[in-house]
Amino acid sequence: MKKLVLISMLILLFVVLMCCNLIPSKNNLSIEMIAFNGLTDEEQDLIPVSPKDSSVEKITVNNENISLIDKDYDKDQVYSVTFNNTETDSSGKLTVFVDLDKEAVVGKGFISK
């Protein structure tokens, strides 16, 4: 009887551990996809190819970009995702700022370079 209970518990534990790995977490998304998901439909339509057609870099929050970042964001660095081929005659490239935890968009705007 003890063997049956032990085997049942081991099987249950195995199933629980396997299911935990099958549930996708938000952290599995790439930074580009987090940034893309934070855009409006109109902004997403500006991206001609793919969200992967972008450049990602870790930047310091400074006077040049602080106006585009949420005022409640209290860290001094962010990921900057600049989508290629999104510039127009009147604006620069579409840039999205993602927090260092890779969980949320903390700002966006058009930046001329």
mmCIF file of N, CA, C and O in Angstrom:
data_model
loop_
_atom_site.group_PDB
_atom_site.id
_atom_site.type_symbol
_atom_site.label_atom_id
_atom_site.label_comp_id
_atom_site.label_asym_id
_atom_site.label_seq_id
_atom_site.Cartn_x
_atom_site.Cartn_y
_atom_site.Cartn_z
ATOM 1 N N MET A 1 0.830 -1.199 0.000
ATOM 2 C CA MET A 1 0.000 0.000 0.000
ATOM 3 C C MET A 1 0.870 1.258 0.000
ATOM 4 O O MET A 1 0.560 2.210 -0.694
ATOM 5 N N LYS A 2 1.933 1.238 0.797
ATOM 6 C CA LYS A 2 2.826 2.390 0.838
ATOM 7 C C LYS A 2 3.501 2.606 -0.516
ATOM 8 O O LYS A 2 3.728 3.744 -0.919
ATOM 9 N N LYS A 3 3.823 1.499 -1.197
ATOM 10 C CA LYS A 3 4.444 1.630 -2.514
ATOM 11 C C LYS A 3 3.479 2.298 -3.492
ATOM 12 O O LYS A 3 3.887 3.120 -4.309
ATOM 13 N N LEU A 4 2.227 1.948 -3.433
ATOM 14 C CA LEU A 4 1.225 2.518 -4.328
ATOM 15 C C LEU A 4 1.082 4.026 -4.087
ATOM 16 O O LEU A 4 1.016 4.808 -5.038
ATOM 17 N N VAL A 5 1.051 4.417 -2.829
ATOM 18 C CA VAL A 5 0.937 5.842 -2.491
ATOM 19 C C VAL A 5 2.195 6.579 -2.946
ATOM 20 O O VAL A 5 2.122 7.666 -3.521
ATOM 21 N N LEU A 6 3.352 6.000 -2.723
ATOM 22 C CA LEU A 6 4.608 6.627 -3.110
ATOM 23 C C LEU A 6 4.699 6.777 -4.630
ATOM 24 O O LEU A 6 5.068 7.839 -5.139
ATOM 25 N N ILE A 7 4.344 5.747 -5.352
ATOM 26 C CA ILE A 7 4.371 5.806 -6.815
ATOM 27 C C ILE A 7 3.373 6.842 -7.324
ATOM 28 O O ILE A 7 3.677 7.632 -8.220
ATOM 29 N N SER A 8 2.195 6.895 -6.743
ATOM 30 C CA SER A 8 1.188 7.886 -7.140
ATOM 31 C C SER A 8 1.686 9.299 -6.885
ATOM 32 O O SER A 8 1.503 10.194 -7.729
ATOM 33 N N MET A 9 2.324 9.514 -5.752
ATOM 34 C CA MET A 9 2.851 10.850 -5.434
ATOM 35 C C MET A 9 3.979 11.228 -6.388
ATOM 36 O O MET A 9 4.070 12.390 -6.813
ATOM 37 N N LEU A 10 4.822 10.298 -6.738
ATOM 38 C CA LEU A 10 5.912 10.584 -7.664
ATOM 39 C C LEU A 10 5.379 10.925 -9.060
ATOM 40 O O LEU A 10 5.869 11.850 -9.716
ATOM 41 N N ILE A 11 4.375 10.194 -9.493
ATOM 42 C CA ILE A 11 3.766 10.481 -10.792
ATOM 43 C C ILE A 11 3.118 11.858 -10.772
ATOM 44 O O ILE A 11 3.266 12.648 -11.713
ATOM 45 N N LEU A 12 2.400 12.172 -9.723
ATOM 46 C CA LEU A 12 1.762 13.477 -9.594
ATOM 47 C C LEU A 12 2.807 14.590 -9.583
ATOM 48 O O LEU A 12 2.653 15.608 -10.270
ATOM 49 N N LEU A 13 3.882 14.406 -8.854
ATOM 50 C CA LEU A 13 4.954 15.394 -8.801
ATOM 51 C C LEU A 13 5.580 15.578 -10.184
ATOM 52 O O LEU A 13 5.832 16.701 -10.622
ATOM 53 N N PHE A 14 5.809 14.499 -10.884
ATOM 54 C CA PHE A 14 6.371 14.556 -12.225
ATOM 55 C C PHE A 14 5.454 15.335 -13.171
ATOM 56 O O PHE A 14 5.912 16.192 -13.939
ATOM 57 N N VAL A 15 4.173 15.058 -13.122
ATOM 58 C CA VAL A 15 3.205 15.744 -13.988
ATOM 59 C C VAL A 15 3.174 17.231 -13.675
ATOM 60 O O VAL A 15 3.162 18.074 -14.580
ATOM 61 N N VAL A 16 3.168 17.580 -12.406
ATOM 62 C CA VAL A 16 3.137 18.992 -12.014
ATOM 63 C C VAL A 16 4.393 19.712 -12.516
ATOM 64 O O VAL A 16 4.318 20.812 -13.067
ATOM 65 N N LEU A 17 5.548 19.106 -12.350
ATOM 66 C CA LEU A 17 6.784 19.731 -12.808
ATOM 67 C C LEU A 17 6.823 19.870 -14.324
ATOM 68 O O LEU A 17 7.309 20.872 -14.852
ATOM 69 N N MET A 18 6.322 18.906 -15.045
ATOM 70 C CA MET A 18 6.303 18.979 -16.503
ATOM 71 C C MET A 18 5.337 20.059 -16.981
ATOM 72 O O MET A 18 5.622 20.771 -17.934
ATOM 73 N N CYS A 19 4.212 20.200 -16.335
ATOM 74 C CA CYS A 19 3.230 21.210 -16.736
ATOM 75 C C CYS A 19 3.753 22.618 -16.498
ATOM 76 O O CYS A 19 3.439 23.534 -17.244
ATOM 77 N N CYS A 20 4.536 22.803 -15.466
ATOM 78 C CA CYS A 20 5.096 24.131 -15.190
ATOM 79 C C CYS A 20 5.984 24.595 -16.336
ATOM 80 O O CYS A 20 6.053 25.778 -16.639
ATOM 81 N N ASN A 21 6.676 23.697 -16.979
ATOM 82 C CA ASN A 21 7.541 24.064 -18.094
ATOM 83 C C ASN A 21 6.760 24.282 -19.383
ATOM 84 O O ASN A 21 7.271 24.901 -20.308
ATOM 85 N N LEU A 22 5.552 23.783 -19.478
ATOM 86 C CA LEU A 22 4.765 23.927 -20.692
ATOM 87 C C LEU A 22 4.005 25.237 -20.761
ATOM 88 O O LEU A 22 3.609 25.673 -21.835
ATOM 89 N N ILE A 23 3.794 25.864 -19.629
ATOM 90 C CA ILE A 23 3.070 27.127 -19.589
ATOM 91 C C ILE A 23 4.048 28.239 -19.934
ATOM 92 O O ILE A 23 5.026 28.446 -19.217
ATOM 93 N N PRO A 24 3.817 28.960 -21.038
ATOM 94 C CA PRO A 24 4.774 30.008 -21.425
ATOM 95 C C PRO A 24 4.700 31.187 -20.467
ATOM 96 O O PRO A 24 3.625 31.619 -20.059
ATOM 97 N N SER A 25 5.839 31.684 -20.103
ATOM 98 C CA SER A 25 5.867 32.860 -19.244
ATOM 99 C C SER A 25 6.124 34.088 -20.102
ATOM 100 O O SER A 25 6.607 34.003 -21.221
ATOM 101 N N LYS A 26 5.831 35.249 -19.566
ATOM 102 C CA LYS A 26 5.999 36.487 -20.297
ATOM 103 C C LYS A 26 7.478 36.770 -20.565
ATOM 104 O O LYS A 26 7.824 37.424 -21.524
ATOM 105 N N ASN A 27 8.347 36.260 -19.705
ATOM 106 C CA ASN A 27 9.771 36.502 -19.871
ATOM 107 C C ASN A 27 10.353 35.761 -21.062
ATOM 108 O O ASN A 27 11.487 36.023 -21.444
ATOM 109 N N ASN A 28 9.624 34.821 -21.655
ATOM 110 C CA ASN A 28 10.122 34.106 -22.814
ATOM 111 C C ASN A 28 9.993 34.933 -24.083
ATOM 112 O O ASN A 28 10.569 34.580 -25.103
ATOM 113 N N LEU A 29 9.245 36.012 -24.057
ATOM 114 C CA LEU A 29 9.116 36.872 -25.218
ATOM 115 C C LEU A 29 10.407 37.655 -25.421
ATOM 116 O O LEU A 29 11.041 38.085 -24.464
ATOM 117 N N SER A 30 10.774 37.854 -26.671
ATOM 118 C CA SER A 30 11.956 38.663 -26.947
ATOM 119 C C SER A 30 11.635 40.131 -26.662
ATOM 120 O O SER A 30 10.469 40.533 -26.609
ATOM 121 N N ILE A 31 12.676 40.914 -26.493
ATOM 122 C CA ILE A 31 12.481 42.339 -26.223
ATOM 123 C C ILE A 31 11.754 42.998 -27.392
ATOM 124 O O ILE A 31 10.893 43.856 -27.197
ATOM 125 N N GLU A 32 12.083 42.566 -28.617
ATOM 126 C CA GLU A 32 11.425 43.134 -29.791
ATOM 127 C C GLU A 32 9.914 42.885 -29.763
ATOM 128 O O GLU A 32 9.124 43.766 -30.101
ATOM 129 N N MET A 33 9.510 41.682 -29.356
ATOM 130 C CA MET A 33 8.084 41.355 -29.320
ATOM 131 C C MET A 33 7.367 42.076 -28.178
ATOM 132 O O MET A 33 6.210 42.462 -28.316
ATOM 133 N N ILE A 34 8.045 42.272 -27.053
ATOM 134 C CA ILE A 34 7.451 43.050 -25.963
ATOM 135 C C ILE A 34 7.194 44.470 -26.449
ATOM 136 O O ILE A 34 6.128 45.044 -26.223
ATOM 137 N N ALA A 35 8.184 45.035 -27.145
ATOM 138 C CA ALA A 35 8.033 46.387 -27.686
ATOM 139 C C ALA A 35 6.910 46.436 -28.721
ATOM 140 O O ALA A 35 6.076 47.349 -28.703
ATOM 141 N N PHE A 36 6.876 45.468 -29.624
ATOM 142 C CA PHE A 36 5.846 45.424 -30.672
ATOM 143 C C PHE A 36 4.455 45.314 -30.066
ATOM 144 O O PHE A 36 3.516 45.981 -30.513
ATOM 145 N N ASN A 37 4.299 44.491 -29.036
ATOM 146 C CA ASN A 37 2.998 44.317 -28.394
ATOM 147 C C ASN A 37 2.545 45.572 -27.661
ATOM 148 O O ASN A 37 1.357 45.732 -27.389
ATOM 149 N N GLY A 38 3.461 46.478 -27.353
ATOM 150 C CA GLY A 38 3.112 47.728 -26.687
ATOM 151 C C GLY A 38 2.695 48.827 -27.641
ATOM 152 O O GLY A 38 2.370 49.937 -27.212
ATOM 153 N N LEU A 39 2.699 48.539 -28.945
ATOM 154 C CA LEU A 39 2.326 49.542 -29.939
ATOM 155 C C LEU A 39 0.828 49.501 -30.242
ATOM 156 O O LEU A 39 0.189 48.467 -30.094
ATOM 157 N N THR A 40 0.320 50.637 -30.702
ATOM 158 C CA THR A 40 -1.063 50.676 -31.177
ATOM 159 C C THR A 40 -1.127 50.006 -32.547
ATOM 160 O O THR A 40 -0.092 49.760 -33.180
ATOM 161 N N ASP A 41 -2.321 49.740 -33.044
ATOM 162 C CA ASP A 41 -2.475 49.131 -34.371
ATOM 163 C C ASP A 41 -1.877 50.019 -35.459
ATOM 164 O O ASP A 41 -1.246 49.526 -36.401
ATOM 165 N N GLU A 42 -2.064 51.330 -35.335
ATOM 166 C CA GLU A 42 -1.525 52.261 -36.326
ATOM 167 C C GLU A 42 -0.002 52.227 -36.322
ATOM 168 O O GLU A 42 0.637 52.267 -37.374
ATOM 169 N N GLU A 43 0.593 52.160 -35.130
ATOM 170 C CA GLU A 43 2.052 52.099 -35.025
ATOM 171 C C GLU A 43 2.584 50.764 -35.554
ATOM 172 O O GLU A 43 3.626 50.719 -36.208
ATOM 173 N N GLN A 44 1.852 49.679 -35.293
ATOM 174 C CA GLN A 44 2.270 48.379 -35.805
ATOM 175 C C GLN A 44 2.233 48.355 -37.330
ATOM 176 O O GLN A 44 3.066 47.716 -37.967
ATOM 177 N N ASP A 45 1.291 49.078 -37.923
ATOM 178 C CA ASP A 45 1.183 49.130 -39.379
ATOM 179 C C ASP A 45 2.376 49.842 -40.019
ATOM 180 O O ASP A 45 2.635 49.670 -41.213
ATOM 181 N N LEU A 46 3.110 50.653 -39.254
ATOM 182 C CA LEU A 46 4.285 51.342 -39.780
ATOM 183 C C LEU A 46 5.465 50.399 -40.006
ATOM 184 O O LEU A 46 6.382 50.714 -40.757
ATOM 185 N N ILE A 47 5.433 49.236 -39.360
ATOM 186 C CA ILE A 47 6.541 48.285 -39.458
ATOM 187 C C ILE A 47 6.305 47.417 -40.689
ATOM 188 O O ILE A 47 5.403 46.577 -40.704
ATOM 189 N N PRO A 48 7.118 47.605 -41.754
ATOM 190 C CA PRO A 48 6.831 46.955 -43.030
ATOM 191 C C PRO A 48 7.171 45.466 -43.094
ATOM 192 O O PRO A 48 6.557 44.731 -43.846
ATOM 193 N N VAL A 49 8.138 45.030 -42.310
ATOM 194 C CA VAL A 49 8.588 43.648 -42.467
ATOM 195 C C VAL A 49 8.226 42.812 -41.258
ATOM 196 O O VAL A 49 7.291 42.025 -41.286
ATOM 197 N N SER A 50 8.958 42.995 -40.183
ATOM 198 C CA SER A 50 8.810 42.159 -39.000
ATOM 199 C C SER A 50 9.330 42.921 -37.790
ATOM 200 O O SER A 50 10.240 43.745 -37.921
ATOM 201 N N PRO A 51 8.801 42.647 -36.609
ATOM 202 C CA PRO A 51 9.349 43.270 -35.405
ATOM 203 C C PRO A 51 10.824 42.922 -35.188
ATOM 204 O O PRO A 51 11.549 43.656 -34.537
ATOM 205 N N LYS A 52 11.258 41.813 -35.750
ATOM 206 C CA LYS A 52 12.663 41.420 -35.614
ATOM 207 C C LYS A 52 13.580 42.324 -36.429
ATOM 208 O O LYS A 52 14.785 42.327 -36.233
ATOM 209 N N ASP A 53 13.018 43.088 -37.364
ATOM 210 C CA ASP A 53 13.801 44.041 -38.148
ATOM 211 C C ASP A 53 13.956 45.318 -37.332
ATOM 212 O O ASP A 53 13.380 46.356 -37.636
ATOM 213 N N SER A 54 14.724 45.206 -36.259
ATOM 214 C CA SER A 54 14.905 46.319 -35.333
ATOM 215 C C SER A 54 16.263 46.176 -34.659
ATOM 216 O O SER A 54 16.914 45.142 -34.750
ATOM 217 N N SER A 55 16.659 47.232 -33.985
ATOM 218 C CA SER A 55 17.903 47.167 -33.218
ATOM 219 C C SER A 55 17.573 47.397 -31.748
ATOM 220 O O SER A 55 16.730 48.229 -31.405
ATOM 221 N N VAL A 56 18.239 46.634 -30.902
ATOM 222 C CA VAL A 56 18.007 46.706 -29.459
ATOM 223 C C VAL A 56 19.313 47.092 -28.794
ATOM 224 O O VAL A 56 20.369 46.545 -29.102
ATOM 225 N N GLU A 57 19.230 48.060 -27.906
ATOM 226 C CA GLU A 57 20.404 48.421 -27.122
ATOM 227 C C GLU A 57 19.973 48.895 -25.738
ATOM 228 O O GLU A 57 18.866 49.395 -25.557
ATOM 229 N N LYS A 58 20.864 48.710 -24.786
ATOM 230 C CA LYS A 58 20.620 49.200 -23.431
ATOM 231 C C LYS A 58 21.173 50.620 -23.375
ATOM 232 O O LYS A 58 22.343 50.848 -23.687
ATOM 233 N N ILE A 59 20.316 51.570 -23.021
ATOM 234 C CA ILE A 59 20.732 52.969 -23.002
ATOM 235 C C ILE A 59 20.471 53.584 -21.631
ATOM 236 O O ILE A 59 19.677 53.077 -20.843
ATOM 237 N N THR A 60 21.123 54.694 -21.404
ATOM 238 C CA THR A 60 20.927 55.455 -20.174
ATOM 239 C C THR A 60 19.815 56.474 -20.391
ATOM 240 O O THR A 60 19.752 57.113 -21.442
ATOM 241 N N VAL A 61 18.951 56.614 -19.409
ATOM 242 C CA VAL A 61 17.909 57.639 -19.462
ATOM 243 C C VAL A 61 18.588 58.980 -19.260
ATOM 244 O O VAL A 61 19.289 59.193 -18.272
ATOM 245 N N ASN A 62 18.410 59.882 -20.241
ATOM 246 C CA ASN A 62 19.041 61.192 -20.153
ATOM 247 C C ASN A 62 18.072 62.274 -20.621
ATOM 248 O O ASN A 62 16.906 61.994 -20.891
ATOM 249 N N ASN A 63 18.571 63.499 -20.738
ATOM 250 C CA ASN A 63 17.709 64.625 -21.111
ATOM 251 C C ASN A 63 17.120 64.481 -22.503
ATOM 252 O O ASN A 63 16.059 65.031 -22.792
ATOM 253 N N GLU A 64 17.783 63.740 -23.390
ATOM 254 C CA GLU A 64 17.298 63.588 -24.755
ATOM 255 C C GLU A 64 16.078 62.667 -24.852
ATOM 256 O O GLU A 64 15.228 62.848 -25.700
ATOM 257 N N ASN A 65 16.007 61.656 -23.980
ATOM 258 C CA ASN A 65 14.922 60.677 -24.105
ATOM 259 C C ASN A 65 13.971 60.646 -22.915
ATOM 260 O O ASN A 65 12.979 59.936 -22.949
ATOM 261 N N ILE A 66 14.235 61.409 -21.891
ATOM 262 C CA ILE A 66 13.393 61.342 -20.679
ATOM 263 C C ILE A 66 11.956 61.791 -20.957
ATOM 264 O O ILE A 66 11.020 61.310 -20.310
ATOM 265 N N SER A 67 11.768 62.677 -21.945
ATOM 266 C CA SER A 67 10.407 63.142 -22.242
ATOM 267 C C SER A 67 9.557 62.041 -22.883
ATOM 268 O O SER A 67 8.332 62.116 -22.874
ATOM 269 N N LEU A 68 10.189 61.001 -23.430
ATOM 270 C CA LEU A 68 9.460 59.906 -24.068
ATOM 271 C C LEU A 68 9.187 58.749 -23.113
ATOM 272 O O LEU A 68 8.455 57.823 -23.450
ATOM 273 N N ILE A 69 9.803 58.795 -21.916
ATOM 274 C CA ILE A 69 9.699 57.694 -20.959
ATOM 275 C C ILE A 69 8.741 58.077 -19.843
ATOM 276 O O ILE A 69 8.694 59.231 -19.412
ATOM 277 N N ASP A 70 7.994 57.105 -19.369
ATOM 278 C CA ASP A 70 7.019 57.298 -18.300
ATOM 279 C C ASP A 70 7.682 57.977 -17.102
ATOM 280 O O ASP A 70 8.757 57.572 -16.662
ATOM 281 N N LYS A 71 7.035 59.004 -16.583
ATOM 282 C CA LYS A 71 7.617 59.773 -15.476
ATOM 283 C C LYS A 71 7.744 58.940 -14.200
ATOM 284 O O LYS A 71 8.537 59.262 -13.325
ATOM 285 N N ASP A 72 6.990 57.846 -14.075
ATOM 286 C CA ASP A 72 7.066 56.993 -12.891
ATOM 287 C C ASP A 72 8.183 55.947 -12.990
ATOM 288 O O ASP A 72 8.427 55.228 -12.028
ATOM 289 N N TYR A 73 8.846 55.865 -14.140
ATOM 290 C CA TYR A 73 9.947 54.910 -14.302
ATOM 291 C C TYR A 73 11.147 55.444 -13.532
ATOM 292 O O TYR A 73 11.627 56.546 -13.788
ATOM 293 N N ASP A 74 11.633 54.670 -12.567
ATOM 294 C CA ASP A 74 12.655 55.190 -11.648
ATOM 295 C C ASP A 74 14.062 54.643 -11.870
ATOM 296 O O ASP A 74 14.974 54.977 -11.134
ATOM 297 N N LYS A 75 14.270 53.829 -12.889
ATOM 298 C CA LYS A 75 15.610 53.300 -13.153
ATOM 299 C C LYS A 75 16.338 54.229 -14.117
ATOM 300 O O LYS A 75 15.720 55.023 -14.812
ATOM 301 N N ASP A 76 17.656 54.119 -14.148
ATOM 302 C CA ASP A 76 18.419 55.022 -15.000
ATOM 303 C C ASP A 76 18.845 54.400 -16.326
ATOM 304 O O ASP A 76 19.549 55.029 -17.097
ATOM 305 N N GLN A 77 18.391 53.164 -16.610
ATOM 306 C CA GLN A 77 18.659 52.539 -17.897
ATOM 307 C C GLN A 77 17.402 51.844 -18.399
ATOM 308 O O GLN A 77 16.561 51.416 -17.608
ATOM 309 N N VAL A 78 17.296 51.748 -19.724
ATOM 310 C CA VAL A 78 16.195 51.047 -20.380
ATOM 311 C C VAL A 78 16.731 50.349 -21.617
ATOM 312 O O VAL A 78 17.831 50.645 -22.088
ATOM 313 N N TYR A 79 15.940 49.418 -22.144
ATOM 314 C CA TYR A 79 16.224 48.864 -23.454
ATOM 315 C C TYR A 79 15.532 49.747 -24.481
ATOM 316 O O TYR A 79 14.362 50.090 -24.334
ATOM 317 N N SER A 80 16.259 50.110 -25.515
ATOM 318 C CA SER A 80 15.712 50.899 -26.606
ATOM 319 C C SER A 80 15.571 49.990 -27.819
ATOM 320 O O SER A 80 16.543 49.397 -28.281
ATOM 321 N N VAL A 81 14.346 49.868 -28.335
ATOM 322 C CA VAL A 81 14.075 49.059 -29.519
ATOM 323 C C VAL A 81 13.694 50.020 -30.635
ATOM 324 O O VAL A 81 12.650 50.665 -30.576
ATOM 325 N N THR A 82 14.573 50.133 -31.628
ATOM 326 C CA THR A 82 14.331 51.028 -32.754
ATOM 327 C C THR A 82 13.955 50.190 -33.971
ATOM 328 O O THR A 82 14.746 49.362 -34.427
ATOM 329 N N PHE A 83 12.737 50.406 -34.453
ATOM 330 C CA PHE A 83 12.237 49.650 -35.599
ATOM 331 C C PHE A 83 12.742 50.290 -36.893
ATOM 332 O O PHE A 83 12.564 51.484 -37.117
ATOM 333 N N ASN A 84 13.368 49.484 -37.726
ATOM 334 C CA ASN A 84 13.922 49.967 -38.995
ATOM 335 C C ASN A 84 12.808 50.246 -39.996
ATOM 336 O O ASN A 84 11.735 49.652 -39.945
ATOM 337 N N ASN A 85 13.081 51.162 -40.911
ATOM 338 C CA ASN A 85 12.177 51.506 -42.013
ATOM 339 C C ASN A 85 10.835 52.057 -41.544
ATOM 340 O O ASN A 85 9.810 51.844 -42.191
ATOM 341 N N THR A 86 10.824 52.751 -40.418
ATOM 342 C CA THR A 86 9.576 53.343 -39.919
ATOM 343 C C THR A 86 9.596 54.867 -39.994
ATOM 344 O O THR A 86 8.620 55.500 -39.611
ATOM 345 N N GLU A 87 10.686 55.440 -40.490
ATOM 346 C CA GLU A 87 10.763 56.894 -40.541
ATOM 347 C C GLU A 87 9.913 57.436 -41.686
ATOM 348 O O GLU A 87 9.713 56.772 -42.700
ATOM 349 N N THR A 88 9.418 58.633 -41.466
ATOM 350 C CA THR A 88 8.639 59.331 -42.493
ATOM 351 C C THR A 88 9.335 60.661 -42.769
ATOM 352 O O THR A 88 10.360 60.982 -42.165
ATOM 353 N N ASP A 89 8.756 61.449 -43.680
ATOM 354 C CA ASP A 89 9.339 62.754 -43.988
ATOM 355 C C ASP A 89 9.319 63.687 -42.784
ATOM 356 O O ASP A 89 10.185 64.541 -42.637
ATOM 357 N N SER A 90 8.334 63.524 -41.922
ATOM 358 C CA SER A 90 8.184 64.450 -40.796
ATOM 359 C C SER A 90 8.660 63.885 -39.454
ATOM 360 O O SER A 90 8.680 64.605 -38.462
ATOM 361 N N SER A 91 9.036 62.612 -39.412
ATOM 362 C CA SER A 91 9.452 62.041 -38.126
ATOM 363 C C SER A 91 10.612 61.069 -38.312
ATOM 364 O O SER A 91 10.891 60.609 -39.420
ATOM 365 N N GLY A 92 11.252 60.745 -37.217
ATOM 366 C CA GLY A 92 12.358 59.793 -37.240
ATOM 367 C C GLY A 92 11.846 58.368 -37.115
ATOM 368 O O GLY A 92 10.689 58.072 -37.384
ATOM 369 N N LYS A 93 12.738 57.488 -36.670
ATOM 370 C CA LYS A 93 12.376 56.080 -36.521
ATOM 371 C C LYS A 93 11.565 55.864 -35.248
ATOM 372 O O LYS A 93 11.794 56.504 -34.226
ATOM 373 N N LEU A 94 10.627 54.929 -35.327
ATOM 374 C CA LEU A 94 9.800 54.564 -34.175
ATOM 375 C C LEU A 94 10.672 53.815 -33.175
ATOM 376 O O LEU A 94 11.302 52.810 -33.502
ATOM 377 N N THR A 95 10.734 54.334 -31.950
ATOM 378 C CA THR A 95 11.549 53.739 -30.891
ATOM 379 C C THR A 95 10.674 53.465 -29.686
ATOM 380 O O THR A 95 9.867 54.305 -29.286
ATOM 381 N N VAL A 96 10.834 52.276 -29.116
ATOM 382 C CA VAL A 96 10.072 51.867 -27.935
ATOM 383 C C VAL A 96 11.060 51.563 -26.825
ATOM 384 O O VAL A 96 12.101 50.949 -27.047
ATOM 385 N N PHE A 97 10.738 52.009 -25.623
ATOM 386 C CA PHE A 97 11.591 51.788 -24.463
ATOM 387 C C PHE A 97 10.962 50.721 -23.573
ATOM 388 O O PHE A 97 9.799 50.837 -23.192
ATOM 389 N N VAL A 98 11.738 49.687 -23.257
ATOM 390 C CA VAL A 98 11.274 48.560 -22.451
ATOM 391 C C VAL A 98 12.080 48.545 -21.160
ATOM 392 O O VAL A 98 13.302 48.748 -21.187
ATOM 393 N N ASP A 99 11.406 48.297 -20.030
ATOM 394 C CA ASP A 99 12.115 48.286 -18.753
ATOM 395 C C ASP A 99 13.132 47.141 -18.701
ATOM 396 O O ASP A 99 13.084 46.205 -19.484
ATOM 397 N N LEU A 100 14.068 47.251 -17.782
ATOM 398 C CA LEU A 100 15.157 46.279 -17.694
ATOM 399 C C LEU A 100 14.685 44.885 -17.310
ATOM 400 O O LEU A 100 15.383 43.906 -17.558
ATOM 401 N N ASP A 101 13.509 44.777 -16.717
ATOM 402 C CA ASP A 101 12.960 43.464 -16.353
ATOM 403 C C ASP A 101 12.306 42.776 -17.548
ATOM 404 O O ASP A 101 11.803 41.662 -17.415
ATOM 405 N N LYS A 102 12.273 43.450 -18.689
ATOM 406 C CA LYS A 102 11.701 42.920 -19.939
ATOM 407 C C LYS A 102 10.233 42.533 -19.781
ATOM 408 O O LYS A 102 9.773 41.552 -20.328
ATOM 409 N N GLU A 103 9.505 43.320 -19.013
ATOM 410 C CA GLU A 103 8.095 43.006 -18.775
ATOM 411 C C GLU A 103 7.134 44.056 -19.305
ATOM 412 O O GLU A 103 5.984 43.737 -19.544
ATOM 413 N N ALA A 104 7.597 45.286 -19.476
ATOM 414 C CA ALA A 104 6.646 46.325 -19.835
ATOM 415 C C ALA A 104 7.300 47.414 -20.686
ATOM 416 O O ALA A 104 8.493 47.683 -20.552
ATOM 417 N N VAL A 105 6.482 48.020 -21.520
ATOM 418 C CA VAL A 105 6.906 49.181 -22.289
ATOM 419 C C VAL A 105 6.780 50.398 -21.377
ATOM 420 O O VAL A 105 5.745 50.595 -20.736
ATOM 421 N N VAL A 106 7.845 51.196 -21.297
ATOM 422 C CA VAL A 106 7.818 52.370 -20.413
ATOM 423 C C VAL A 106 7.840 53.674 -21.188
ATOM 424 O O VAL A 106 7.835 54.748 -20.588
ATOM 425 N N GLY A 107 7.842 53.582 -22.502
ATOM 426 C CA GLY A 107 7.800 54.784 -23.306
ATOM 427 C C GLY A 107 7.969 54.476 -24.782
ATOM 428 O O GLY A 107 8.407 53.377 -25.148
ATOM 429 N N LYS A 108 7.625 55.457 -25.624
ATOM 430 C CA LYS A 108 7.790 55.286 -27.074
ATOM 431 C C LYS A 108 7.707 56.639 -27.734
ATOM 432 O O LYS A 108 7.190 57.607 -27.165
ATOM 433 N N GLY A 109 8.232 56.682 -28.932
ATOM 434 C CA GLY A 109 8.191 57.923 -29.700
ATOM 435 C C GLY A 109 9.036 57.801 -30.944
ATOM 436 O O GLY A 109 9.626 56.762 -31.228
ATOM 437 N N PHE A 110 9.101 58.892 -31.711
ATOM 438 C CA PHE A 110 9.899 58.929 -32.928
ATOM 439 C C PHE A 110 11.171 59.694 -32.644
ATOM 440 O O PHE A 110 11.134 60.811 -32.130
ATOM 441 N N ILE A 111 12.303 59.086 -32.976
ATOM 442 C CA ILE A 111 13.600 59.681 -32.688
ATOM 443 C C ILE A 111 14.367 59.855 -33.994
ATOM 444 O O ILE A 111 14.498 58.908 -34.772
ATOM 445 N N SER A 112 14.872 61.056 -34.199
ATOM 446 C CA SER A 112 15.717 61.331 -35.369
ATOM 447 C C SER A 112 17.159 61.033 -35.000
ATOM 448 O O SER A 112 17.608 61.404 -33.918
ATOM 449 N N LYS A 113 17.867 60.363 -35.902
ATOM 450 C CA LYS A 113 19.291 60.087 -35.638
ATOM 451 C C LYS A 113 20.123 60.556 -36.784
ATOM 452 O O LYS A 113 19.784 60.637 -37.877
#
